[in-house]
Coordinates of C-alpha atoms in Angstrom, one line a residue:
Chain M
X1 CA -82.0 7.1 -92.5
X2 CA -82.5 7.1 -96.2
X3 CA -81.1 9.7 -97.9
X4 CA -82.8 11.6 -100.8
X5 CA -84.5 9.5 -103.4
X6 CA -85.4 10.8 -107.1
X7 CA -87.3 9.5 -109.8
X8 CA -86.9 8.7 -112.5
X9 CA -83.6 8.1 -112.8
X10 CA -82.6 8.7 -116.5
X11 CA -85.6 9.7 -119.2
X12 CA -85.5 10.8 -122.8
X13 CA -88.3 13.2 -124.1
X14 CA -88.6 15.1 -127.4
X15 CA -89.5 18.5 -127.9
X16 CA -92.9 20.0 -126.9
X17 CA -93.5 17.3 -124.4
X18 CA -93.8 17.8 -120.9
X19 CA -91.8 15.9 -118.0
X20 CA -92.9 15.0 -113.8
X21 CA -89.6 14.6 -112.1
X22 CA -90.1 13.2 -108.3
X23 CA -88.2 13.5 -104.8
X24 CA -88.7 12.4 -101.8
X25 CA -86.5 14.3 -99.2
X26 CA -85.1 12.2 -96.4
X27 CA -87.5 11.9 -93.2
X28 CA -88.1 15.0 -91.2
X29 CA -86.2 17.3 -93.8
X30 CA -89.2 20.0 -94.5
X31 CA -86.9 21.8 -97.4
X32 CA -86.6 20.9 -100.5
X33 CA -84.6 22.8 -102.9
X34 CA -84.5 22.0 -106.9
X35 CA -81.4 22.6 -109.1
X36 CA -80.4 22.1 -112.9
X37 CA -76.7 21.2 -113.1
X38 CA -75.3 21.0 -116.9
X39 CA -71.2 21.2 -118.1
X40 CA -71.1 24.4 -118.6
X41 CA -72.9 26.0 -116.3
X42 CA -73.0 24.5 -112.9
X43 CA -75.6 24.3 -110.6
X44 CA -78.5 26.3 -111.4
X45 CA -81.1 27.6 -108.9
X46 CA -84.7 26.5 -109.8
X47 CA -87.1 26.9 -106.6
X48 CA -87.1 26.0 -102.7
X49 CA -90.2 24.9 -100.9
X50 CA -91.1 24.4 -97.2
X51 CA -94.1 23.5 -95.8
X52 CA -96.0 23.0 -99.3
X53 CA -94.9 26.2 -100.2
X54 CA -92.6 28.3 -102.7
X55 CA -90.3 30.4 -100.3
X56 CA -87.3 31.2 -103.1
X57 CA -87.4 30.7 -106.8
X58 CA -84.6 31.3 -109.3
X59 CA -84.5 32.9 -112.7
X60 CA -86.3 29.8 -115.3
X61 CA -88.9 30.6 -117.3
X62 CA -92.0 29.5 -116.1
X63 CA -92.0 26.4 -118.0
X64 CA -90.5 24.7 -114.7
X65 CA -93.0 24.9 -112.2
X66 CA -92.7 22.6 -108.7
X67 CA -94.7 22.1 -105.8
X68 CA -94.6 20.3 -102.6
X69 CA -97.2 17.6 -100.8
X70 CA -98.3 17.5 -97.0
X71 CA -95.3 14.6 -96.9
X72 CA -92.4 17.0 -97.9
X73 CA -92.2 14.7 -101.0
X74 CA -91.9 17.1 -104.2
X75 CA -92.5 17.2 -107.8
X76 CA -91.1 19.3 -110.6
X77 CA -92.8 20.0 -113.9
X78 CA -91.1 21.5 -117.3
X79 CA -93.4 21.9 -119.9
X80 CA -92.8 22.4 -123.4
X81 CA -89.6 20.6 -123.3
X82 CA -86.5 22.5 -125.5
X83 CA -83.5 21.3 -126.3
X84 CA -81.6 23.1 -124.0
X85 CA -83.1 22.1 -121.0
X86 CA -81.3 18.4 -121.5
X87 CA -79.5 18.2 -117.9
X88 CA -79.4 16.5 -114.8
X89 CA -81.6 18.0 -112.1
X90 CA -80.5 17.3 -108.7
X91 CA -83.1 17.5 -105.5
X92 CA -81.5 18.3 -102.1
X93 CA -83.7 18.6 -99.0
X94 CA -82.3 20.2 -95.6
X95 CA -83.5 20.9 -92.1
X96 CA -85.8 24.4 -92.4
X97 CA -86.6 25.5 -89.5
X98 CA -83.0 24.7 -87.3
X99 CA -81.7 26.2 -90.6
X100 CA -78.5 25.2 -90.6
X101 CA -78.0 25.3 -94.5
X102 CA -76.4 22.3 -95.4
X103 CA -78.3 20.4 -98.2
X104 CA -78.3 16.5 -98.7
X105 CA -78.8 15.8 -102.7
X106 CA -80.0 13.1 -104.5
X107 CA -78.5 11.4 -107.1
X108 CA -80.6 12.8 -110.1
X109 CA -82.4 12.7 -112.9
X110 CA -81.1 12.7 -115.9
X111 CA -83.6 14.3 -119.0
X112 CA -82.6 14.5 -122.5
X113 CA -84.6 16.2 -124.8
X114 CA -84.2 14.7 -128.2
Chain P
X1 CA -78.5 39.7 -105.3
X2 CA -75.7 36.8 -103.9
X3 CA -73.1 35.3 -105.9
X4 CA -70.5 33.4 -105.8
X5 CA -67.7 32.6 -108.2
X6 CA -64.9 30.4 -108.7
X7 CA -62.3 31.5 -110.8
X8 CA -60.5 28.4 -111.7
X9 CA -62.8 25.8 -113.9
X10 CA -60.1 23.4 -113.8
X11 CA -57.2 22.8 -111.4
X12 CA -54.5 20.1 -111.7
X13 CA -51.5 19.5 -109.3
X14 CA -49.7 16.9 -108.1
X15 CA -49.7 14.4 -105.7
X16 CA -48.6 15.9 -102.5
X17 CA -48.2 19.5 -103.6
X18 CA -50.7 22.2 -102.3
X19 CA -53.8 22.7 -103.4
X20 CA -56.0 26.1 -103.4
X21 CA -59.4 26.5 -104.8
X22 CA -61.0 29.9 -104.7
X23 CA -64.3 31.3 -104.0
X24 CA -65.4 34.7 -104.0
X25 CA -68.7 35.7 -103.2
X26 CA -71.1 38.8 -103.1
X27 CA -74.0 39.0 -100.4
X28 CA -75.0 42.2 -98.4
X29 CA -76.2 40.4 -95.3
X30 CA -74.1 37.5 -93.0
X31 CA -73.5 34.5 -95.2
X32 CA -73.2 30.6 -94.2
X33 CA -70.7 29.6 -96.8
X34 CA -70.3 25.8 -97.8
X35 CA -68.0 23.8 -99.9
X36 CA -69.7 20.7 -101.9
X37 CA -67.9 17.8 -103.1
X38 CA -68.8 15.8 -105.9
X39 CA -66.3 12.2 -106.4
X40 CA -66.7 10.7 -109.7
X41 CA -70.3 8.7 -109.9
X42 CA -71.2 9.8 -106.3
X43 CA -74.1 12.8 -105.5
X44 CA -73.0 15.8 -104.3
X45 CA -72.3 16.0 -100.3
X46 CA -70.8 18.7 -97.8
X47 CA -67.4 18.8 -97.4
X48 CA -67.0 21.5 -94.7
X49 CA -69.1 24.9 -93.9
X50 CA -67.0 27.9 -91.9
X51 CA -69.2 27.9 -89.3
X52 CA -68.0 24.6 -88.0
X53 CA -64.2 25.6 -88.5
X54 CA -63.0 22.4 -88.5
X55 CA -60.6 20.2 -90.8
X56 CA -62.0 17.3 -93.0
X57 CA -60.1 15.6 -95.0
X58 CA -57.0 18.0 -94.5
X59 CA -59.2 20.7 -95.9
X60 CA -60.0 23.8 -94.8
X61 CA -61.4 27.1 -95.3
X62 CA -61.0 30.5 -94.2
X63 CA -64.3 33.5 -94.3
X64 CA -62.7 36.5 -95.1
X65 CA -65.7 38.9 -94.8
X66 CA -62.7 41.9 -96.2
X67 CA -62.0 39.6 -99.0
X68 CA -65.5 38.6 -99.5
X69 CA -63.7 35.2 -100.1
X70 CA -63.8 31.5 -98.6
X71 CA -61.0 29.6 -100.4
X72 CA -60.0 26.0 -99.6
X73 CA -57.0 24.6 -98.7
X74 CA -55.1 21.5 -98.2
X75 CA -51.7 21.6 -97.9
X76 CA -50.3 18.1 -99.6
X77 CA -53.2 17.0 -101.9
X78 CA -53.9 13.1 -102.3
X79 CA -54.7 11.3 -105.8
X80 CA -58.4 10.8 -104.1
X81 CA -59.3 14.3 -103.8
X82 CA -59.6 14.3 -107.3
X83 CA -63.1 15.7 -107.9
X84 CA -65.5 17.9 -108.9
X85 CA -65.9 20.8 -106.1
X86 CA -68.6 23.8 -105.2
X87 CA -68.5 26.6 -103.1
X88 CA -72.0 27.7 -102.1
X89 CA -73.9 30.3 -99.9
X90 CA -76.7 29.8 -97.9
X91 CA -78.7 32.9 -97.1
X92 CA -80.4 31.3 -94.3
X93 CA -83.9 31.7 -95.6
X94 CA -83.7 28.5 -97.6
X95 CA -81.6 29.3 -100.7
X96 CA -78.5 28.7 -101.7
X97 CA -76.7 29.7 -104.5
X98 CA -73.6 27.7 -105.8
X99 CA -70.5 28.7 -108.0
X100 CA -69.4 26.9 -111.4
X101 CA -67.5 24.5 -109.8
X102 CA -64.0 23.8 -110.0
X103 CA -62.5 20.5 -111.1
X104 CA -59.4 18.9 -109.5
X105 CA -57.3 16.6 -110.6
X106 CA -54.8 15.3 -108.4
X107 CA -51.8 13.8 -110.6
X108 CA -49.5 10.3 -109.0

């Protein structure tokens, strides 16, 4: 199986714009989970959706939005980009459903925000 | 609210000494607690989880619902486990939450 593919890979922005960041989870995997891991602060808690829905979201502003197609695949959107929110965001999709809770990452994508 | 938290940012023994990374963790229902592993320029994968209770690597880890903890262990560390590492908790309704992370070095 192929594991979890993201795209793009590595982008540079400046402020004010707006970024798509993509995932495709691997086949059959109906969770996908979003995360923003930086140096200092580990790995941060953006959303989880199933079924093309949000079930869990973490504390961002609501400049990061996400959503989820009829595929699993998923998209994640910050708009407004700030300085700050330079990092690499990792996707990880799991088996919902025979929940056993073990996610399967991606390799990132890296966004700095010059 | 869950939380976990790992004390120890950084962690550096060597070669064939003992090796102990702590997590401690708040949740008021019954966790599934993880431990992540990140090698230099690989992506983040499972190590073990405590419901499995098995031994990868010469690793293991211990739930102590008293403790609220779930530290790993290995008792003579290699130069490879050198490496980024995460506990996490999975609240079985499709989040998990992850600690800081504590980085290993493993010294010849």
């Amino acid at each position: 199986k192929a594991g979890v593919t993201q795209t793009p890979r590595y982008l540079i922005k400046t402020r004010g714009q707006q970024v798509t960041l993509s995932c495709s989870p691997i086949s059959g995997h109906r969770s996908v989970s979003w995360y923003q891991q930086t140096p200092g602060q580990g790995l941060q808690f953006l959303f989880e959706y199933f079924s093309e829905t949000q079930r869990n979201k973490g504390n961002f502003p609501g400049r990061f939005s996400g959503r989820q197609f009829s595929n699993s695949r998923s998209e994640m959107n910050v708009s407004t980009l700030e300085l700050g929110d330079s990092a690499l965001y990792l996707c990880a999709s799991s088996l919902a459903g025979q929940d056993t809770g073990e996610l399967f990452f991606g390799e990132g994508s890296r966004l700095t925000v010059l | 609210a869950q939380r976990v938290t790992q004390p120890e940012k950084l962690l550096s023994v060597f070669k064939g000494a003992p090796v102990e990374l702590k997590c401690n963790y708040s949740y008021s229902g019954s966790p599934e607690l993880f431990w992540y592993v990140q090698y230099s320029r690989q992506r983040l994968q499972l190590l073990l989880r405590h419901i499995s209770r098995e031994s990868i690597k010469g690793f293991t880890a211990d739930l102590n619902k008293g403790e609220t903890s779930f530290h790993l262990k290995k008792p003579f560390a290699q130069e490879e486990d050198s490496a980024m590492y995460y506990c996490a908790l999975n609240d079985g309704a499709g989040k998990s939450t992850f600690g800081d992370g504590t980085t290993l070095t493993v010294k010849p």
